[in-house]
XYZ file of C-alpha atoms in Angstrom:
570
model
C 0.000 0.000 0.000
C 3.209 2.501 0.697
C 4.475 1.545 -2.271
C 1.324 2.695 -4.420
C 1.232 5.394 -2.457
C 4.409 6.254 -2.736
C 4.147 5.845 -6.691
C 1.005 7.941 -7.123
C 2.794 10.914 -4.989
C 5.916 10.523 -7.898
C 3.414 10.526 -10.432
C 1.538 13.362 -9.337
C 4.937 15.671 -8.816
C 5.981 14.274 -12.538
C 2.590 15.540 -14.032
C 3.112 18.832 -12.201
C 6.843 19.038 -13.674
C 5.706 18.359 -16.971
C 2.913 21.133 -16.710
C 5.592 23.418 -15.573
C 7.913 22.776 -18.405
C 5.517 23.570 -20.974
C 4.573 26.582 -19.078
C 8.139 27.360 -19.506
C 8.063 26.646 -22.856
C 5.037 28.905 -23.885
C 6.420 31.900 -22.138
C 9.626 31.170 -23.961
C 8.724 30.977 -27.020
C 8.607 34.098 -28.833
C 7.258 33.852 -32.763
C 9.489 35.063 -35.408
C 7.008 36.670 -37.900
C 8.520 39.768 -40.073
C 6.616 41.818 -41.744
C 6.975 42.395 -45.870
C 5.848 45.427 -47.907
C 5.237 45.147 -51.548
C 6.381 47.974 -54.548
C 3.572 47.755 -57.864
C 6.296 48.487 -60.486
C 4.496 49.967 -63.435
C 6.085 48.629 -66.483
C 5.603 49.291 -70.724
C 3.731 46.695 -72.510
C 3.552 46.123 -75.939
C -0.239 47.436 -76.322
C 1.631 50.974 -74.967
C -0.587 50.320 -71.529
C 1.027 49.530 -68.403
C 0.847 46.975 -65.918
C 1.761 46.438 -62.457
C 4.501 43.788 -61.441
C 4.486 42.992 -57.932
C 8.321 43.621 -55.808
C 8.047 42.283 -52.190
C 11.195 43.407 -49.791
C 11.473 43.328 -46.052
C 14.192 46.065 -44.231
C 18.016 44.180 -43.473
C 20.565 46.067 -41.092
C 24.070 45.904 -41.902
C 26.749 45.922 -39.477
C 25.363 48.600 -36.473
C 22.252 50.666 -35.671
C 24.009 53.736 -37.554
C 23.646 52.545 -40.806
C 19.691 52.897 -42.152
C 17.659 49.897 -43.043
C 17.720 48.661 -46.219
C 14.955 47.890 -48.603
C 16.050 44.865 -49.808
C 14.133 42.800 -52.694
C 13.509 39.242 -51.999
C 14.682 36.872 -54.781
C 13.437 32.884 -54.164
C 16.426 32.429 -56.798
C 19.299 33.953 -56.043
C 21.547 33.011 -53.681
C 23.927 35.929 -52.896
C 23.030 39.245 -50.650
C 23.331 41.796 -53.920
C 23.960 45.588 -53.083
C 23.489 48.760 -55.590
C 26.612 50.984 -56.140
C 25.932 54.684 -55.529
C 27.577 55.146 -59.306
C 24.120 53.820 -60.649
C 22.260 56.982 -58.772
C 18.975 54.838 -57.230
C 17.205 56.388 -55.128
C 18.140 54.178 -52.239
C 19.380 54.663 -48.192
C 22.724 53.144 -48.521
C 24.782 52.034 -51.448
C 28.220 51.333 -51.730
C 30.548 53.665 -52.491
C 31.072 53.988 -56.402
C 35.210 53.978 -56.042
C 34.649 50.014 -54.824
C 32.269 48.925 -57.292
C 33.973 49.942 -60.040
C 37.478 48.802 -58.408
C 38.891 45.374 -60.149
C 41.759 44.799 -57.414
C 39.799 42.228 -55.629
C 41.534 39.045 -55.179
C 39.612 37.215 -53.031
C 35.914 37.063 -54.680
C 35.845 34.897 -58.695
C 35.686 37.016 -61.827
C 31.594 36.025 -62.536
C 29.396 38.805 -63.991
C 25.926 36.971 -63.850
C 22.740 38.265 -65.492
C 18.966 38.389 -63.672
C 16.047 37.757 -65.791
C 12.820 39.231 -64.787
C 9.989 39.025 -67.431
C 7.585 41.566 -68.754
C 5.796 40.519 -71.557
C 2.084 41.022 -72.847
C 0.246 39.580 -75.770
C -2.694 41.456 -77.689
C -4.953 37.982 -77.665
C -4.576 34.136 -77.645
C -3.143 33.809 -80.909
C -0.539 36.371 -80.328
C 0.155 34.570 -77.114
C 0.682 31.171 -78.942
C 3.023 32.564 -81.373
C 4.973 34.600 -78.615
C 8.646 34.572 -79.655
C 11.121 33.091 -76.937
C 13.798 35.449 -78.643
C 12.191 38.902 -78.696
C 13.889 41.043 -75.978
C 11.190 43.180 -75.123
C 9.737 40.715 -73.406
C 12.304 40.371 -70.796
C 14.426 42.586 -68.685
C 18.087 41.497 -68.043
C 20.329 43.153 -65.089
C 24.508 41.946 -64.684
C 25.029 41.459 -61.280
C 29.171 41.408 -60.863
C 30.916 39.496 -58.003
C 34.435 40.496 -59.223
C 33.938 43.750 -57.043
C 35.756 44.131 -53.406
C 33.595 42.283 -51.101
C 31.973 44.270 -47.472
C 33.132 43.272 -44.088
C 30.171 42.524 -42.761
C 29.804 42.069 -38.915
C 26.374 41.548 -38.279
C 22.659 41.272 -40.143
C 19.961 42.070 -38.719
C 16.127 41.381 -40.187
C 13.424 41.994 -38.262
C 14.255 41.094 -34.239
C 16.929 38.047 -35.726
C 20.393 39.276 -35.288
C 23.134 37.386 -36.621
C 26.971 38.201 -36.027
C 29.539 36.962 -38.061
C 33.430 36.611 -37.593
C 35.101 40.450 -37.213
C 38.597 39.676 -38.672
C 39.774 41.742 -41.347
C 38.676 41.369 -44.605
C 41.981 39.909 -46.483
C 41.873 36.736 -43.569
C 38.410 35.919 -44.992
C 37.241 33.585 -47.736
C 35.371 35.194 -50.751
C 32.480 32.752 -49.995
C 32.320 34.177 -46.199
C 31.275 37.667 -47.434
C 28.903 36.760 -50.034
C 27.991 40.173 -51.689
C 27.339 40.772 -55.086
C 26.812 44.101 -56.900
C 24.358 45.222 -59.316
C 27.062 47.311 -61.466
C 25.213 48.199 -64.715
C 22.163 48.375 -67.395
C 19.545 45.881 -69.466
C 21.163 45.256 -72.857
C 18.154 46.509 -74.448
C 17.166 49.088 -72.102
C 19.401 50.846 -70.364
C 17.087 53.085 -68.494
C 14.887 50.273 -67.199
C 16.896 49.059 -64.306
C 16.640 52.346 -62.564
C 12.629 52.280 -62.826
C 13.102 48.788 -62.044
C 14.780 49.555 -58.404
C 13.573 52.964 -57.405
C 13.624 52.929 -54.001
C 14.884 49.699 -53.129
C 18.709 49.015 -51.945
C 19.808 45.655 -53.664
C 18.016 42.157 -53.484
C 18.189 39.659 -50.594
C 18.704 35.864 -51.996
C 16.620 33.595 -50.133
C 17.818 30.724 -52.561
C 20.306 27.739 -51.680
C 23.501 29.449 -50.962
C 26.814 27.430 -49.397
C 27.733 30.193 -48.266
C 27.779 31.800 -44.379
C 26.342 35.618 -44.591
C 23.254 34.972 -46.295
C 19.555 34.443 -45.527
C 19.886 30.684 -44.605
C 22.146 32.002 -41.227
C 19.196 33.686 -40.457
C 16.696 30.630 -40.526
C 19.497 28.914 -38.582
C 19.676 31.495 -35.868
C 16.132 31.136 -35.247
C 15.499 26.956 -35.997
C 18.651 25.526 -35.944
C 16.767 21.832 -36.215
C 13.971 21.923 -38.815
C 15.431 25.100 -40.693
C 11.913 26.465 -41.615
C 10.526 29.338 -43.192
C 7.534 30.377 -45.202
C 6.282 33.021 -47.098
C 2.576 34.775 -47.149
C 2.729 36.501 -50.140
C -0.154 39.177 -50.022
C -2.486 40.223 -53.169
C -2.691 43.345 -51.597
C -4.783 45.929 -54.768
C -4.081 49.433 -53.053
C -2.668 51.483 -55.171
C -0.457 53.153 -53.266
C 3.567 52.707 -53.005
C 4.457 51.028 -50.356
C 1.667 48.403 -49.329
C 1.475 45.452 -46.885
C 3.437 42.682 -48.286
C 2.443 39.680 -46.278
C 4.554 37.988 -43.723
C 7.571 35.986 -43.257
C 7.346 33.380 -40.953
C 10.529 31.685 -39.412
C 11.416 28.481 -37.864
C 8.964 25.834 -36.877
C 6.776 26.483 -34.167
C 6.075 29.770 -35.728
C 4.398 27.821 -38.690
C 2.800 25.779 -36.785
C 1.220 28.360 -34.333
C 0.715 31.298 -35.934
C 0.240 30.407 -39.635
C -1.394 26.783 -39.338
C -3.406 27.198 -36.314
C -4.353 30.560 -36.185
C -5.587 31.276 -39.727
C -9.015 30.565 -40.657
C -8.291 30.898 -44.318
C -6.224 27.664 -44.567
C -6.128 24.444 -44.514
C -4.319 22.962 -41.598
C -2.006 20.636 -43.248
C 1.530 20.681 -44.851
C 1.932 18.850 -47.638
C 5.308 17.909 -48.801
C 7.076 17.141 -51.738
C 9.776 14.489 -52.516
C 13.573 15.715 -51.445
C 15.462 17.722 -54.044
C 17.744 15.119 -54.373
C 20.283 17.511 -56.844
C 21.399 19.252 -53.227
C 23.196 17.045 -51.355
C 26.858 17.185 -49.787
C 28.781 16.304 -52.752
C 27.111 18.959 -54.674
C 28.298 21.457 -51.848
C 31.637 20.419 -52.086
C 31.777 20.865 -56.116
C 30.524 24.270 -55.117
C 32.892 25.490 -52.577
C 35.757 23.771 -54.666
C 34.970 24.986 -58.255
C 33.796 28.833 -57.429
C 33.451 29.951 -60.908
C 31.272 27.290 -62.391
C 28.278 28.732 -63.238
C 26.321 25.576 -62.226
C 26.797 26.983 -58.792
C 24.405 29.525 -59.109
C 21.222 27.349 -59.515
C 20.127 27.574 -56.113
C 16.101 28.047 -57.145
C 14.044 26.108 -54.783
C 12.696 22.904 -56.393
C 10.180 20.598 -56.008
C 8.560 17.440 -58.094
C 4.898 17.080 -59.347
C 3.633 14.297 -60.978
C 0.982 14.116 -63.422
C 0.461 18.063 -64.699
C -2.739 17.870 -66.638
C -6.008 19.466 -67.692
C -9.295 18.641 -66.072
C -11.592 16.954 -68.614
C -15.099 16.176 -67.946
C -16.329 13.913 -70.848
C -19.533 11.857 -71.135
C -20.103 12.699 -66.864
C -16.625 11.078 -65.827
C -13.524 13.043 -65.234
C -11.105 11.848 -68.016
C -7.982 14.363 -67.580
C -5.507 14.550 -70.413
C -2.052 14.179 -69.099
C 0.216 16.685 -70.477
C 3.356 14.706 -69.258
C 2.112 11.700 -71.682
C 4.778 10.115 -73.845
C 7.309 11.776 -71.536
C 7.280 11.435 -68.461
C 5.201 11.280 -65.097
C 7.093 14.035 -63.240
C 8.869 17.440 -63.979
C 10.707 19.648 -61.676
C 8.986 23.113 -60.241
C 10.749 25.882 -59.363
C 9.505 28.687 -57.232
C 9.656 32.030 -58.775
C 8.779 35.557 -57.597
C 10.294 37.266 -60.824
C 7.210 36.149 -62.770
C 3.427 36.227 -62.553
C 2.496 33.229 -64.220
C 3.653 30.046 -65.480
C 6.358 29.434 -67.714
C 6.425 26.178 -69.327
C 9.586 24.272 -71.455
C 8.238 24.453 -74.985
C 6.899 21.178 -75.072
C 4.287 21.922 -72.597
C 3.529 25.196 -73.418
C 2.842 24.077 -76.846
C 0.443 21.251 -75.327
C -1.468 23.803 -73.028
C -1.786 25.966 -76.217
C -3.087 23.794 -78.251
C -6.179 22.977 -76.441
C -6.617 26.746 -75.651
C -6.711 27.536 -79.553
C -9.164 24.629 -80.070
C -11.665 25.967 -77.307
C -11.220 29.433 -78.466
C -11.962 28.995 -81.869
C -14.986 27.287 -80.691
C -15.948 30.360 -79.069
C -14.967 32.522 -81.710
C -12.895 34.447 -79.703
C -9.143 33.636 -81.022
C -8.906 36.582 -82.372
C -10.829 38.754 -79.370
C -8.739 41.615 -77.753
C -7.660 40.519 -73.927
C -8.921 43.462 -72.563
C -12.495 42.671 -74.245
C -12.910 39.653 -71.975
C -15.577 39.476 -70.165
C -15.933 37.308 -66.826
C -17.904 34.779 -68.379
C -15.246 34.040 -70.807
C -12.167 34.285 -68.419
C -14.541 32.055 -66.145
C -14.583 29.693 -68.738
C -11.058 28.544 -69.139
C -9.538 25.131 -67.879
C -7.713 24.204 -64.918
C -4.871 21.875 -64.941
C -3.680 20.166 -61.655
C -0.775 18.049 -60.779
C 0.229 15.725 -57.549
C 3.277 15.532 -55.258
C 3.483 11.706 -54.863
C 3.437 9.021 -57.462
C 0.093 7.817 -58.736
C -1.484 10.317 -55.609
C -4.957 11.220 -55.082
C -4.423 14.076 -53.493
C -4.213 16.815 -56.675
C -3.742 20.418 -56.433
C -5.882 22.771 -58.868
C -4.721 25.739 -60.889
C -7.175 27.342 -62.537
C -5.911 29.474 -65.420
C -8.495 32.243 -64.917
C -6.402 33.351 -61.965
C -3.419 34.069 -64.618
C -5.562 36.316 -66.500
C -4.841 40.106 -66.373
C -6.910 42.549 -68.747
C -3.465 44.417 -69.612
C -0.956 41.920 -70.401
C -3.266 38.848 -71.571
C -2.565 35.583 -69.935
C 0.423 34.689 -67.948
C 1.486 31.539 -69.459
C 5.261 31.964 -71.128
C 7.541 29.646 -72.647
C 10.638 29.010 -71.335
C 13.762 30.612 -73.612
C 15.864 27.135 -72.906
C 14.542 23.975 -74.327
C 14.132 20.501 -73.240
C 16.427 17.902 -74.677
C 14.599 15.191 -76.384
C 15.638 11.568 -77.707
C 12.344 10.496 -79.946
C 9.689 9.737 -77.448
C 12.254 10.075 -74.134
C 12.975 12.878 -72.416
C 17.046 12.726 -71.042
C 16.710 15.849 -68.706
C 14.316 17.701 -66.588
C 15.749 20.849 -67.294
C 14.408 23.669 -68.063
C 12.295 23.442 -64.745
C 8.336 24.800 -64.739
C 8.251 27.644 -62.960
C 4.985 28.926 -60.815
C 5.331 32.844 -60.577
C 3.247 35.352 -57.898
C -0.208 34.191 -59.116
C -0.006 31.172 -57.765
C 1.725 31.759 -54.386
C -0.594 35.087 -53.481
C -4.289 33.442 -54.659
C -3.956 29.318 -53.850
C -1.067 27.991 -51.791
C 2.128 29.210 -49.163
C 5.224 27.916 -49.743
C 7.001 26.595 -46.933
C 10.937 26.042 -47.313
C 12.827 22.894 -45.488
C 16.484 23.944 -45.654
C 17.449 20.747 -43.230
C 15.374 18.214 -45.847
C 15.947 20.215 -48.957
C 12.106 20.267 -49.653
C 9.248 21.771 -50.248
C 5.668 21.819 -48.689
C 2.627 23.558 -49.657
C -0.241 25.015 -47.353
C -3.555 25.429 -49.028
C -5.240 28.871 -49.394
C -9.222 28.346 -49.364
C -10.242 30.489 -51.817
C -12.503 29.402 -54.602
C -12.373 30.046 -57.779
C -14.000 29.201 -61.407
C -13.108 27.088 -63.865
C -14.411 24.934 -67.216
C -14.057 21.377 -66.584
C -16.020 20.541 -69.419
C -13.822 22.604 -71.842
C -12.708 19.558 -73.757
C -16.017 18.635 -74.889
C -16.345 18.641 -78.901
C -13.064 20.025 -79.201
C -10.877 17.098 -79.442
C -9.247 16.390 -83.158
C -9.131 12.725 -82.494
C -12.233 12.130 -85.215
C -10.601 13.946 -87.506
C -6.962 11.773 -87.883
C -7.437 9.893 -90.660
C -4.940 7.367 -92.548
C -1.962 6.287 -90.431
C -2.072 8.945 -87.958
C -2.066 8.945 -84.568
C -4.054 11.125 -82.261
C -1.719 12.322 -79.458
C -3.935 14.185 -76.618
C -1.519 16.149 -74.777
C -1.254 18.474 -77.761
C -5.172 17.652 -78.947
C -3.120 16.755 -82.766
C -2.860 14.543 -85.297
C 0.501 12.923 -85.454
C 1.696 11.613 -88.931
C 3.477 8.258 -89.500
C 6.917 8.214 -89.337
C 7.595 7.057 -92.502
C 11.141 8.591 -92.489
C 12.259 5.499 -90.739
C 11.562 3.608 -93.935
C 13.927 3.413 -97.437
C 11.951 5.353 -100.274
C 8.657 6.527 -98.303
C 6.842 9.614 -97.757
C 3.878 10.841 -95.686
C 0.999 11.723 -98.473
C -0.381 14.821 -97.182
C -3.672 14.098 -98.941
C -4.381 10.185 -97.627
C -1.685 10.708 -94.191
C -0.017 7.189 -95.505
C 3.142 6.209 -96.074
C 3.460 6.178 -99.943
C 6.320 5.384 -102.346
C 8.445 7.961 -103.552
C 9.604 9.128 -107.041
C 13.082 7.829 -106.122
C 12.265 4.737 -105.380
C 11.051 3.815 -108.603
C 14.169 5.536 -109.797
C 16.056 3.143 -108.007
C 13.818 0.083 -109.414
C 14.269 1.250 -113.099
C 18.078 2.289 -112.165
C 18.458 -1.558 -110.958
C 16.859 -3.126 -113.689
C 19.211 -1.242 -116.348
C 22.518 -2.402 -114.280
C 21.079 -5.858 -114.224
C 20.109 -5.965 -117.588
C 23.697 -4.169 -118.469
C 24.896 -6.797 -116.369
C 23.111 -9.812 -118.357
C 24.460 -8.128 -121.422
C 28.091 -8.315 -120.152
C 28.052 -12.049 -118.868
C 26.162 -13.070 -122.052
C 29.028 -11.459 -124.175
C 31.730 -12.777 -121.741
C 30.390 -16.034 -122.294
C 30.447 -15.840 -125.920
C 34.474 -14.868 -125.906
C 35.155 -17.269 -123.538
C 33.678 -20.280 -125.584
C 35.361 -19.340 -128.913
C 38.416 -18.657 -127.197
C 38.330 -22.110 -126.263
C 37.002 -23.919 -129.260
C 40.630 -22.053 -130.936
C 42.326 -23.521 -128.865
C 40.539 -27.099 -129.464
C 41.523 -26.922 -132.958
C 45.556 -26.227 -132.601
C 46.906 -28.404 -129.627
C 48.667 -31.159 -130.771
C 47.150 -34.654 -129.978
C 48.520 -36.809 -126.598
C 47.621 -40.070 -128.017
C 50.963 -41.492 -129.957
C 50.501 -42.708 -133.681
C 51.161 -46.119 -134.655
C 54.152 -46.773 -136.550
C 55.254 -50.294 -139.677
C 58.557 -51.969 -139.424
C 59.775 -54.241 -142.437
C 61.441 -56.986 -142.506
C 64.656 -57.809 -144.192
C-alpha cells in the first residue's frame, strides 16, 4: 500500500513538472514573424498600356544601428546578398561607395558577372500569345550582377528582431564565400534606363535561394530553428494602389508555422503537404561548389520541387477523363519557385500542349482573335484548370485554374521558357528547363514553406474558390478527324503523322496521311533493272568470248595419243 502510495505521490509531482515545463516553454517561445511590404512596379507593354509587377522586400541592417535599413528585394532564386553601387544613382538609403564597385583589385571574390532575368511581356490575344517569340527582348528585362567587385566586411545582419553576427577579422583573412555580396554594377542590354525604374527605391536584393555560403539568408533561418530550418512566405495580393503596401509575412522556424500560420488562420487548410527531397542538393554537390567557385552551375540555387501528373481537367460523357500533359514523356517534372514572374512558364513542349487545347476551345468560341482586354468574366470564367500531384500515382491533386493568370493588360500569364528541353524520340534525357509557378499562384492558392534541413518543399492550401471549365474539352478534341496512319496524341489535342522517315523510299501523303512510295524509289527500281540488264548483257558477251576462245584452242593443240608406226622386214 506505501508503495502505491508512494508511486502515485511521484506521479503526481511528474505531471506537475511536466505542466511546468511547458509553461516554460510557452512563455519562452517568442514567434518570429517579419513583416513584408510590396512595390507595384508599373512597367511598358507592348499594347503601350502599363501593368503592375508585384516587388516584395522586407528592411536588413548591416553591421550597427548607424547605418539605415535597407529595402532589400527578396529573390526565391538567387543566392547571394546583392547591393546597388551609388555610381548607378537609385534612389536608395545606402549604397556602396562607387570607387569600390567599379574597383577590379579584388583578389579574393571569382571574376563572374551573372545576369537576372525578370519578365515583362504582354500579348494582344490568344493567338498572339501562342506565337509569342522566346527570342524577342522586349519581353524580358536582363540586369549583370558582378561578383568580381571588393567584397563588405560585414559584422552583423539584422532582419526583423533576428540578429546574426559573423566573424570580425579583417577582410583579407576571410574567404570570398564568407562575405557573399554581389553588386548590381550596370544596365539591361536593351534598355538601359529600365533598371533604374526597375529599383527605385529599393537598396539591392536579398537571396533567399540555396547558398553554401555563411552571410546569407539561410544564417538567419538557422539562428532562429537551428533543427527543422523552416521558413515560409505569405505573399499578399494586396490591390491598393499606393507605393508602399502590406506585403504579407515571413514566418521563421517551426513552431512559428505551426502556431501562428497553421493554427491561427481561418483561411487555410491545416495541413503541410510535402514534396519528394530535391535530391540535386546534397553534400557532394556542396563540395563541387565550394571547390569549383566559378562554375556557373553553382548559381542554380532556385528552390525545387517534383509534381507528378500536370494535366487538364476533362469532364467527358459525366466522368472526369484528364488529359495528361506529361504523356509520352514522363510522369514528373521539376517546379521551381519564382517571384520574378506572374504566371507560369512552361519548357516548350508543354507550353505548346497547353496551347493547343486553348486555340481549339477558343476557336470554338470565336474568340481567337478577341482583344484581352475585351474579356468578359464569363469568358475568363470559362477557361480550364490543370492540376498536378506531389506523390506518385497520388490522389491528393492540387488545382490551378488558369483564370487566376488572366490580367486585362498583359493577356494571360502563361510563357515559354527561352531554354529547351532535350529530347531523344519519345524520351525525355533531362528535366531541365524546370516549370516555374510565378506570384499568381503563391498570393491566390497555396504558401510555400521552405525545409532547408530536408531540402524540400511543402505547400499550405489557401481556401479560396475560384472558377473554372471542366467541361472545356467537350467537342473540341481532333481525335475524329486523324485519318490514314495517324495517330491522335492528346496532350497536344493533334494529329501525329506516321513516321515514314524510318523507312527506305517513303513519304507521308499529305492528302491520304499514308506512307506512300516515292519518285526515287522507282528511280532506283528502273536504275536496278538497267545495271542488271547491263549486267546480263556483259556475262552473255563474256560467255560468248570465252567459248570461242576455247574452241581455238581445241583446234591447234597437238594430240597426246601417240601414232602407230610399220617396221619391215629384211
Amino acid at each position: 500500500m506505501n508503495n502505491l502510495h508512494q508511486g502515485l505521490i511521484k506521479f503526481i509531482f511528474f505531471l506537475y513538472f511536466m505542466i511546468y515545463l511547458s509553461s516554460s516553454f510557452q512563455q519562452d517561445y517568442t514567434p518570429t514573424i517579419i513583416p513584408l511590404e510590396k512595390i507595384s512596379r508599373s512597367l511598358p507593354t507592348n499594347s503601350n498600356q502599363t501593368y503592375l509587377q508585384s516587388f516584395y522586400f522586407l528592411n536588413v541592417t548591416f553591421n550597427d544601428d548607424l547605418e539605415k535599413p535597407l529595402r532589400m528585394y527578396i529573390d526565391l532564386y538567387e543566392p547571394f546578398i546583392i547591393q546597388f553601387c551609388c555610381s548607378n544613382n537609385f534612389e536608395t538609403n545606402y549604397c556602396y561607395p562607387s570607387i569600390s564597385c567599379t574597383s577590379n583589385s579584388c583578389t579574393k571574390c571569382p571574376e563572374i558577372k551573372r545576369k537576372i532575368t525578370y519578365w515583362n511581356p504582354s500579348f494582344k490575344n490568344l493567338n498572339e500569345l501562342k506565337k509569342q517569340d522566346i527570342n524577342d527582348k522586349s519581353l524580358i528585362t536582363q540586369i549583370t550582377i558582378d561578383r568580381n567587385i571588393p567584397n563588405r566586411n560585414i559584422r552583423q545582419m539584422r532582419i526583423g528582431n533576428v540578429e546574426k553576427n559573423y566573424p570580425t577579422t579583417s577582410i583579407s583573412s576571410l574567404n570570398y564565400y564568407n562575405i557573399e555580396i554581389g553588386y548590381l554594377n550596370g544596365l539591361t542590354e536593351n534598355d538601359k534606363n529600365l533598371p533604374f525604374k526597375l529599383f527605385d527605391h529599393v537598396d539591392g536584393i536579398l537571396g533567399m535561394g540555396y547558398g553554401v555560403f555563411n552571410v546569407s539568408f539561410k544564417s538567419i533561418v538557422e539562428k532562429v530553428d537551428p533543427i527543422n530550418k523552416l521558413f515560409a512566405i505569405d505573399f499578399n495580393d494586396n490591390k491598393e494602389s499606393q507605393l508602399f503596401v502590406n506585403g504579407g509575412n515571413l514566418y521563421i522556424g517551426k513552431d512559428t508555422i505551426d502556431n501562428e500560420l497553421i493554427k491561427n488562420r481561418d483561411d487555410l487548410e491545416n495541413i503541410i503537404y510535402w514534396s519528394e527531397r530535391q535530391y540535386r542538393m546534397n553534400n557532394y554537390i556542396w563540395s563541387y561548389l565550394l571547390n569549383n567557385p566559378t562554375d556557373q552551375y553553382i548559381y542554380t540555387y532556385e528552390h525545387r520541387f517534383t509534381i507528378y501528373d500536370l494535366s487538364f481537367i476533362c469532364k467527358k460523357n459525366q466522368s472526369y477523363q484528364d488529359i495528361n500533359l506529361f504523356s509520352n514523356y514522363t510522369n514528373n517534372w521539376q517546379v521551381s519557385i519564382n517571384n520574378r514572374i506572374d504566371g507560369i512558364s512552361l519548357p516548350n513542349v508543354y507550353y505548346d500542349a497547353i496551347m493547343n487545347w486553348l486555340i481549339s476551345y477558343s476557336k470554338s468560341k470565336q474568340i481567337n482573335n478577341l482583344p484581352f482586354n475585351q474579356w468578359d468574366k464569363e469568358m475568363i470564367d470559362s477557361l480550364p484548370a490543370i492540376t498536378f500531384s506531389l506523390q506518385e500515382d497520388s490522389n491528393n491533386l492540387f488545382t490551378i485554374p488558369l483564370s487566376i493568370l488572366f490580367d486585362k493588360d498583359v493577356g494571360l500569364k502563361i510563357y515559354k521558357r527561352k531554354e529547351s528541353m532535350f529530347i531523344i524520340e519519345s524520351g525525355v534525357v533531362t528535366s531541365d528547363p524546370s516549370i516555374e509557378f510565378g506570384l499568381d499562384i503563391w498570393t491566390k492558392l497555396f504558401i510555400p514553406i521552405f525545409d532547408y534541413s530536408k531540402n524540400r518543399i511543402g505547400i499550405l492550401r489557401r481556401k479560396n474558390q475560384y472558377s473554372y471549365n471542366s467541361n472545356f474539352c467537350t467537342l473540341i478534341s481532333n481525335e475524329n478527324t486523324c485519318i490514314g496512319a495517324q495517330s491522335f496524341y492528346e496532350p497536344k489535342n493533334e494529329c501525329l503523322d506516321p513516321k515514314c522517315n524510318a523507312y527506305f523510299f517513303q513519304y507521308v501523303n499529305p492528302v491520304t496521311k499514308t506512307c506512300d512510295l516515292t519518285i526515287s524509289f522507282y528511280f532506283a527500281i528502273f536504275v536496278l533493272v538497267v545495271v542488271c540488264a547491263i549486267l546480263e548483257i556483259a556475262v552473255f558477251e563474256f560467255y560468248l568470248k570465252m567459248s570461242h576462245k576455247l574452241q581455238e584452242a581445241s583446234r591447234t593443240t597437238t594430240p597426246r595419243i601417240p601414232t602407230a608406226t610399220t617396221t619391215t622386214a629384211n
